[in-house]
CSV table of C-alpha atoms in Angstrom, one decimal:
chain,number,residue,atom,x,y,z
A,1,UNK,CA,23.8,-170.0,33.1
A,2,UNK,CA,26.1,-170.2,36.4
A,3,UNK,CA,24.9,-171.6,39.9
A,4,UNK,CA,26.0,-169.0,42.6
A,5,UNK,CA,26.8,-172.2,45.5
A,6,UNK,CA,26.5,-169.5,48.1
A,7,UNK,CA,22.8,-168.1,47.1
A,8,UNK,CA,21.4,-171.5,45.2
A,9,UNK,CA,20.3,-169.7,42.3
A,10,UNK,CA,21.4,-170.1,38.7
A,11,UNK,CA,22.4,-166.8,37.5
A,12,UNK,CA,21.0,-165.9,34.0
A,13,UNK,CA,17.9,-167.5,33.9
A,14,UNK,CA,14.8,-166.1,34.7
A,15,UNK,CA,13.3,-165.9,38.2
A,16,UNK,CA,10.4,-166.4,40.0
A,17,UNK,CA,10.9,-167.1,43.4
A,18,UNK,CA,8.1,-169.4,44.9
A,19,UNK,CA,7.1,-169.1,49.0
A,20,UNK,CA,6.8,-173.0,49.0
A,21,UNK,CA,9.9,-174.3,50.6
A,22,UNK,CA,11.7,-174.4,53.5
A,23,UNK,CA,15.0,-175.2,54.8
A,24,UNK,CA,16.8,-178.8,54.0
A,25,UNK,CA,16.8,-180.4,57.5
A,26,UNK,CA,20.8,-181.6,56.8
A,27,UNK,CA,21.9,-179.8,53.2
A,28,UNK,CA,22.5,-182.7,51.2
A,29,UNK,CA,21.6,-182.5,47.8
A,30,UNK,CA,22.1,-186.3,46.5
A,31,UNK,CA,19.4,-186.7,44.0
A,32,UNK,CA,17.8,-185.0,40.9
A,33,UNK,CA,14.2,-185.6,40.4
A,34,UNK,CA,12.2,-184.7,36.5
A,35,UNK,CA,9.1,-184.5,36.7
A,36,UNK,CA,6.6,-183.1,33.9
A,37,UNK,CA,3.7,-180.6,34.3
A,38,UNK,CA,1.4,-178.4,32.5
A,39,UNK,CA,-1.4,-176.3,33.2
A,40,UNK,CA,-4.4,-176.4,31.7
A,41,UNK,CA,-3.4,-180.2,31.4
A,42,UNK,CA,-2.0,-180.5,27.6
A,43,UNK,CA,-2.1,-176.7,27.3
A,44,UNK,CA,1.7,-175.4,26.9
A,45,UNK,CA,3.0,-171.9,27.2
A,46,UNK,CA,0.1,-170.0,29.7
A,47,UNK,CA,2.5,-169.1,32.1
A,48,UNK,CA,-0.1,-171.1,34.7
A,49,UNK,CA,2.7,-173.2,36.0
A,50,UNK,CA,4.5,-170.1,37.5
A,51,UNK,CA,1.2,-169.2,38.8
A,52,UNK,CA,0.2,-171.8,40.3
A,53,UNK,CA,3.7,-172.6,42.1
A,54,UNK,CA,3.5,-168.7,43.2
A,55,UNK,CA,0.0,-169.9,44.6
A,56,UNK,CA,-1.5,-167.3,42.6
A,57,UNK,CA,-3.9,-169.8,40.5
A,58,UNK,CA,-7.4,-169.1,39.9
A,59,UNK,CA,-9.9,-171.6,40.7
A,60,UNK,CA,-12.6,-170.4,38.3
A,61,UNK,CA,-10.4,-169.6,35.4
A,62,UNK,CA,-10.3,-173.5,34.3
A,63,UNK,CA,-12.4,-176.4,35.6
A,64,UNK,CA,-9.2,-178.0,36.6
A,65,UNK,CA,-7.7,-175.4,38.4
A,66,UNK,CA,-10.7,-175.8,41.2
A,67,UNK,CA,-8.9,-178.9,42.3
A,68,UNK,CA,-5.1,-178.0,42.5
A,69,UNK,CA,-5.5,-174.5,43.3
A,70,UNK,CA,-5.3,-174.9,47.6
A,71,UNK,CA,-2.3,-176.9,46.8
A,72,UNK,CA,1.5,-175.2,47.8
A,73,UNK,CA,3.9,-177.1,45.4
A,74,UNK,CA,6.9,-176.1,43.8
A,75,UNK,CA,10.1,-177.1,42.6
A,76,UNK,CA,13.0,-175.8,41.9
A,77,UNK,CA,13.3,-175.6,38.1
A,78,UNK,CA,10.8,-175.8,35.1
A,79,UNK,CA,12.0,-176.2,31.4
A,80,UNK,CA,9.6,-174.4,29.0
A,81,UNK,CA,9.1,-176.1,25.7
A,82,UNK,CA,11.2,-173.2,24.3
A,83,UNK,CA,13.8,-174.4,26.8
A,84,UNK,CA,13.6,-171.4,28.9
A,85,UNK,CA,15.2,-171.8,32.3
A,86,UNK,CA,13.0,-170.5,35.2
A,87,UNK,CA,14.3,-171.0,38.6
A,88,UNK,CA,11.5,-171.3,41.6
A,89,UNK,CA,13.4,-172.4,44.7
A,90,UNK,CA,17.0,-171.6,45.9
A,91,UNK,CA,19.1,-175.1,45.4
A,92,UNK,CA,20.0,-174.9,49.2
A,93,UNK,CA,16.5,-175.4,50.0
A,94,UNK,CA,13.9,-177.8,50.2
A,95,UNK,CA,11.2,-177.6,47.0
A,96,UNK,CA,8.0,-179.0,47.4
A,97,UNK,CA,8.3,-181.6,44.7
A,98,UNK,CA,8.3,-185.1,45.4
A,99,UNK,CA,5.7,-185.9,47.7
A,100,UNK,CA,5.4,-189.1,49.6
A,101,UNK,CA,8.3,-190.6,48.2
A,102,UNK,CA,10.9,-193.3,48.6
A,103,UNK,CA,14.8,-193.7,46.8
A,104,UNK,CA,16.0,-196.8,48.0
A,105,UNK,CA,16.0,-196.8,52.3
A,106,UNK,CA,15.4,-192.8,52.3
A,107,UNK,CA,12.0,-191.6,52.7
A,108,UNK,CA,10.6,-188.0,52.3
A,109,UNK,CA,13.0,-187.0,48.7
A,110,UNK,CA,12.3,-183.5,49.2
A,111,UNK,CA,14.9,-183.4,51.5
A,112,UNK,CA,17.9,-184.3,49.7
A,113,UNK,CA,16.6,-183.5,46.0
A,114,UNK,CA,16.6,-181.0,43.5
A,115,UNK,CA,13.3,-181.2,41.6
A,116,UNK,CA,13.3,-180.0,37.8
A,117,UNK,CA,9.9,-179.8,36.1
A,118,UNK,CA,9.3,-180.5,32.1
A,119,UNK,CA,6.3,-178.7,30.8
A,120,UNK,CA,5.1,-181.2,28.7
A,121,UNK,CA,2.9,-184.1,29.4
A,122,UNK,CA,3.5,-188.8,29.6
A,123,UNK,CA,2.3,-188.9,26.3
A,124,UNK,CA,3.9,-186.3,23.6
A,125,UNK,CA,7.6,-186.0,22.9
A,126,UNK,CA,9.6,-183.4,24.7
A,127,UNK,CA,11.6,-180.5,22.8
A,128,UNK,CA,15.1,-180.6,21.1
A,129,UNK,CA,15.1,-177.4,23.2
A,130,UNK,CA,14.1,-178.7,26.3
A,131,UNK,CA,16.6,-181.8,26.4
A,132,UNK,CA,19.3,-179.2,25.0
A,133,UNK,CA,18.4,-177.2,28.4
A,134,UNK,CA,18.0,-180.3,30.7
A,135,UNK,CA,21.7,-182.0,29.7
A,136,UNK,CA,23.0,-178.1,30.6
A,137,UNK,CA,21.0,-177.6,33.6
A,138,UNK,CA,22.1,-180.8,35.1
A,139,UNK,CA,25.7,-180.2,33.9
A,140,UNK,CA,26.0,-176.8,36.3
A,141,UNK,CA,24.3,-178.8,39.7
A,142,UNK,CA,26.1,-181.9,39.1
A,143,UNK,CA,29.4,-179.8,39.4
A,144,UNK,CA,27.9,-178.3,42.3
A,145,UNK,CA,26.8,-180.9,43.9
A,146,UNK,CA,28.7,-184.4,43.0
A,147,UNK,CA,26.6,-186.7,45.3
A,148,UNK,CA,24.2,-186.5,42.0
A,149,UNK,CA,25.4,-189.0,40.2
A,150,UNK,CA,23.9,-190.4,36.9
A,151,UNK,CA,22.7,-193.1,38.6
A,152,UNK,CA,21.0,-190.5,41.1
A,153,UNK,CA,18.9,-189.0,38.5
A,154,UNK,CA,15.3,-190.5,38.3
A,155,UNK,CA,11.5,-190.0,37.3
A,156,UNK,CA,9.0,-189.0,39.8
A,157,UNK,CA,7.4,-192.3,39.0
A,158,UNK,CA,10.7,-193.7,40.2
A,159,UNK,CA,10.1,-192.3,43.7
A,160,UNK,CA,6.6,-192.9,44.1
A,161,UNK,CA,5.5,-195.5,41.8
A,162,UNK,CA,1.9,-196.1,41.7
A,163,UNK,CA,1.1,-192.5,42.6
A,164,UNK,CA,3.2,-190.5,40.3
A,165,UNK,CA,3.8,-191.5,36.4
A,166,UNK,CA,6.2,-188.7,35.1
A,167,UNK,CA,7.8,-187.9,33.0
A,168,UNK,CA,6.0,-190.3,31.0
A,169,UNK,CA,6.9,-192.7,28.4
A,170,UNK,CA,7.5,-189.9,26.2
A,171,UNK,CA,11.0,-188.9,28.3
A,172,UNK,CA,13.6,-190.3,26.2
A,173,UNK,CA,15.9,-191.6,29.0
A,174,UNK,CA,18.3,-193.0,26.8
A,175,UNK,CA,19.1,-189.5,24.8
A,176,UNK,CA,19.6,-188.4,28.4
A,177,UNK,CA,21.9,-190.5,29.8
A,178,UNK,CA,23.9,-190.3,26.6
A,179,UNK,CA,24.3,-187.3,26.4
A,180,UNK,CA,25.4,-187.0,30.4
A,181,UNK,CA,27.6,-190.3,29.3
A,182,UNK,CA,29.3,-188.1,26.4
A,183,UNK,CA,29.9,-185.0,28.3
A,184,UNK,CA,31.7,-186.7,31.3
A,185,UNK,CA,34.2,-188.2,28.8
């Protein structure tokens, strides 16, 4: 896995390039946003998720697709429960992530963020795998982009609480910033 700076994508993981983005309005990337999703909610390994940030969903397939399927969302990364690597969005562009969102002053997160998606759920415990990914992941963009610091890596909930709750109580945040702890020294 290698992050090409000029082209934004990480080279050797799989593709599937989404049509909801557009272009950062000043090219920081200062923050690093996990999130969790999955599609059936609770269901794991349907390939929905690529779907439905491809806007390719279909409404009648699942009751709750009827509700999400309009929707143009993305983000720039998701992290199977395998932890498979698939890449959405270009890291020089702007995902559609985070929402209405605030980190400290700054409004509007997409802007500045990378946005990396666990396929999991609040409630059950995320992979070995999928942390193993995560730490690696965030290794390559932090060298690419050192404005994301450790402290600059947060929970949706983080950026809109009250609205947003993952990654959930089940994201072990202290394995994570361990592990980013032991692999700066």
């Amino acid at each position: 896995m290698q992050l090409d700076p000029q082209s934004g994508w990480v080279e050797g993981i799989q593709h599937c390039p989404s049509p909801n983005f557009n272009a950062r309005p000043a090219g920081e990337v200062s923050l690093l946003v996990i999130h969790n999703i999955s599609l059936p909610p609770g269901q794991f390994g349907t390939g929905k998720v690529q779907q439905f940030f491809s806007n390719q969903l279909v409404a009648d397939e699942h009751p709750y697709f009827a509700g999400i399927c309009s929707l143009t969302v993305s983000a720039h990364f998701l992290i199977e429960r395998d932890g498979a690597v698939i890449q959405f969005v270009s890291c020089a562009d702007r995902a559609w992530h985070a929402g209405v969102s605030r980190f400290g002053a700054r409004e509007n997160c997409n802007d500045f963020s990378l946005g990396i998606e666990l396929e999991g759920t609040d409630e059950l415990p995320y992979t070995d795998a999928q942390y193993g990914a995560l730490h690696n992941l965030i290794g390559k963009l932090r060298r690419a982009y050192p404005a994301i610091s450790p402290e600059r890596i947060v929970g949706h909930s983080d950026i809109a609480p009250g609205r947003k709750t993952d990654p959930g109580a089940a994201f072990d945040w202290p394995r994570l910033r361990a592990a980013l702890k032991e692999s700066t020294q």
